[in-house]
């Protein structure tokens, strides 16, 4: 049986921040990567929510495997140092 998209998404509500939608069911997420995502979700210019893909891991500047929508800001470091790693 095929699950629905809703079954595959976990939503993490972030105090004083935007929600984080994750597509990581059954995938372990490093504590440091999780903290990095929480910190990003609390930035004032994040638009709507962060998205996290199954290849998530700690990165320099931003979490690898994350999609970071912004309003009124650009984050060059969000590209990361391992662009094209996947």
mmCIF file of C-alpha atoms in Angstrom:
data_model
loop_
_atom_site.group_PDB
_atom_site.id
_atom_site.type_symbol
_atom_site.label_atom_id
_atom_site.label_comp_id
_atom_site.label_asym_id
_atom_site.label_seq_id
_atom_site.Cartn_x
_atom_site.Cartn_y
_atom_site.Cartn_z
ATOM 1 C CA UNK A 1 0.000 0.000 0.000
ATOM 2 C CA UNK A 2 1.275 3.438 -0.869
ATOM 3 C CA UNK A 3 1.230 5.997 1.932
ATOM 4 C CA UNK A 4 -0.030 9.501 1.443
ATOM 5 C CA UNK A 5 2.174 12.569 1.340
ATOM 6 C CA UNK A 6 0.780 13.507 4.726
ATOM 7 C CA UNK A 7 2.100 10.217 6.170
ATOM 8 C CA UNK A 8 5.613 11.038 4.971
ATOM 9 C CA UNK A 9 5.828 14.517 6.500
ATOM 10 C CA UNK A 10 6.630 15.305 10.104
ATOM 11 C CA UNK A 11 6.015 18.896 11.191
ATOM 12 C CA UNK A 12 8.159 20.265 13.998
ATOM 13 C CA UNK A 13 6.652 23.346 15.605
ATOM 14 C CA UNK A 14 9.394 25.757 16.662
ATOM 15 C CA UNK A 15 8.900 28.142 19.581
ATOM 16 C CA UNK A 16 9.401 31.711 18.326
ATOM 17 C CA UNK A 17 10.076 30.446 14.815
ATOM 18 C CA UNK A 18 8.646 28.896 11.678
ATOM 19 C CA UNK A 19 7.624 25.247 11.448
ATOM 20 C CA UNK A 20 9.987 22.663 9.991
ATOM 21 C CA UNK A 21 8.483 20.115 7.587
ATOM 22 C CA UNK A 22 10.623 16.994 7.354
ATOM 23 C CA UNK A 23 10.637 14.128 4.885
ATOM 24 C CA UNK A 24 12.863 12.015 7.133
ATOM 25 C CA UNK A 25 10.634 9.158 8.311
ATOM 26 C CA UNK A 26 12.917 6.345 9.448
ATOM 27 C CA UNK A 27 16.057 8.437 8.861
ATOM 28 C CA UNK A 28 18.176 9.349 11.887
ATOM 29 C CA UNK A 29 18.903 13.082 12.104
ATOM 30 C CA UNK A 30 22.075 14.164 13.911
ATOM 31 C CA UNK A 31 21.439 16.222 17.050
ATOM 32 C CA UNK A 32 23.732 18.972 15.720
ATOM 33 C CA UNK A 33 21.836 19.105 12.405
ATOM 34 C CA UNK A 34 18.527 19.268 14.267
ATOM 35 C CA UNK A 35 19.815 22.179 16.373
ATOM 36 C CA UNK A 36 21.055 23.942 13.242
ATOM 37 C CA UNK A 37 17.571 23.600 11.717
ATOM 38 C CA UNK A 38 15.919 24.957 14.874
ATOM 39 C CA UNK A 39 18.282 27.949 14.846
ATOM 40 C CA UNK A 40 17.491 28.630 11.181
ATOM 41 C CA UNK A 41 13.733 28.360 11.776
ATOM 42 C CA UNK A 42 14.027 31.174 14.339
ATOM 43 C CA UNK A 43 15.567 33.666 11.905
ATOM 44 C CA UNK A 44 13.160 36.603 11.399
ATOM 45 C CA UNK A 45 13.201 36.482 7.579
ATOM 46 C CA UNK A 46 12.280 32.804 7.119
ATOM 47 C CA UNK A 47 9.165 32.525 4.958
ATOM 48 C CA UNK A 48 6.397 30.083 5.896
ATOM 49 C CA UNK A 49 8.419 26.941 6.832
ATOM 50 C CA UNK A 50 11.718 25.115 6.388
ATOM 51 C CA UNK A 51 11.750 21.851 4.451
ATOM 52 C CA UNK A 52 14.116 18.989 5.271
ATOM 53 C CA UNK A 53 14.965 16.170 2.868
ATOM 54 C CA UNK A 54 16.125 12.615 3.750
ATOM 55 C CA UNK A 55 19.807 13.449 3.044
ATOM 56 C CA UNK A 56 19.875 15.935 5.938
ATOM 57 C CA UNK A 57 23.149 16.393 7.798
ATOM 58 C CA UNK A 58 25.144 19.086 9.572
ATOM 59 C CA UNK A 59 26.646 21.660 7.250
ATOM 60 C CA UNK A 60 28.856 24.727 7.381
ATOM 61 C CA UNK A 61 26.648 27.792 7.122
ATOM 62 C CA UNK A 62 23.416 25.843 6.757
ATOM 63 C CA UNK A 63 22.040 22.339 7.104
ATOM 64 C CA UNK A 64 22.645 20.120 4.078
ATOM 65 C CA UNK A 65 19.388 18.732 2.728
ATOM 66 C CA UNK A 66 17.331 21.737 3.796
ATOM 67 C CA UNK A 67 15.258 24.168 1.758
ATOM 68 C CA UNK A 68 15.285 27.642 3.290
ATOM 69 C CA UNK A 69 12.704 30.049 1.855
ATOM 70 C CA UNK A 70 13.220 33.675 2.830
ATOM 71 C CA UNK A 71 11.398 36.964 2.506
ATOM 72 C CA UNK A 72 13.513 40.063 1.989
ATOM 73 C CA UNK A 73 16.825 38.253 2.486
ATOM 74 C CA UNK A 74 19.334 36.117 0.605
ATOM 75 C CA UNK A 75 21.553 33.574 2.377
ATOM 76 C CA UNK A 76 24.562 32.741 0.158
ATOM 77 C CA UNK A 77 25.888 30.266 2.753
ATOM 78 C CA UNK A 78 22.723 28.189 2.295
ATOM 79 C CA UNK A 79 24.237 26.770 -0.900
ATOM 80 C CA UNK A 80 26.835 25.083 1.300
ATOM 81 C CA UNK A 81 30.396 23.985 0.683
ATOM 82 C CA UNK A 82 29.404 20.607 -0.756
ATOM 83 C CA UNK A 83 27.213 21.823 -3.609
ATOM 84 C CA UNK A 84 26.444 18.881 -5.840
ATOM 85 C CA UNK A 85 27.300 16.279 -3.167
ATOM 86 C CA UNK A 86 24.240 14.194 -3.982
#
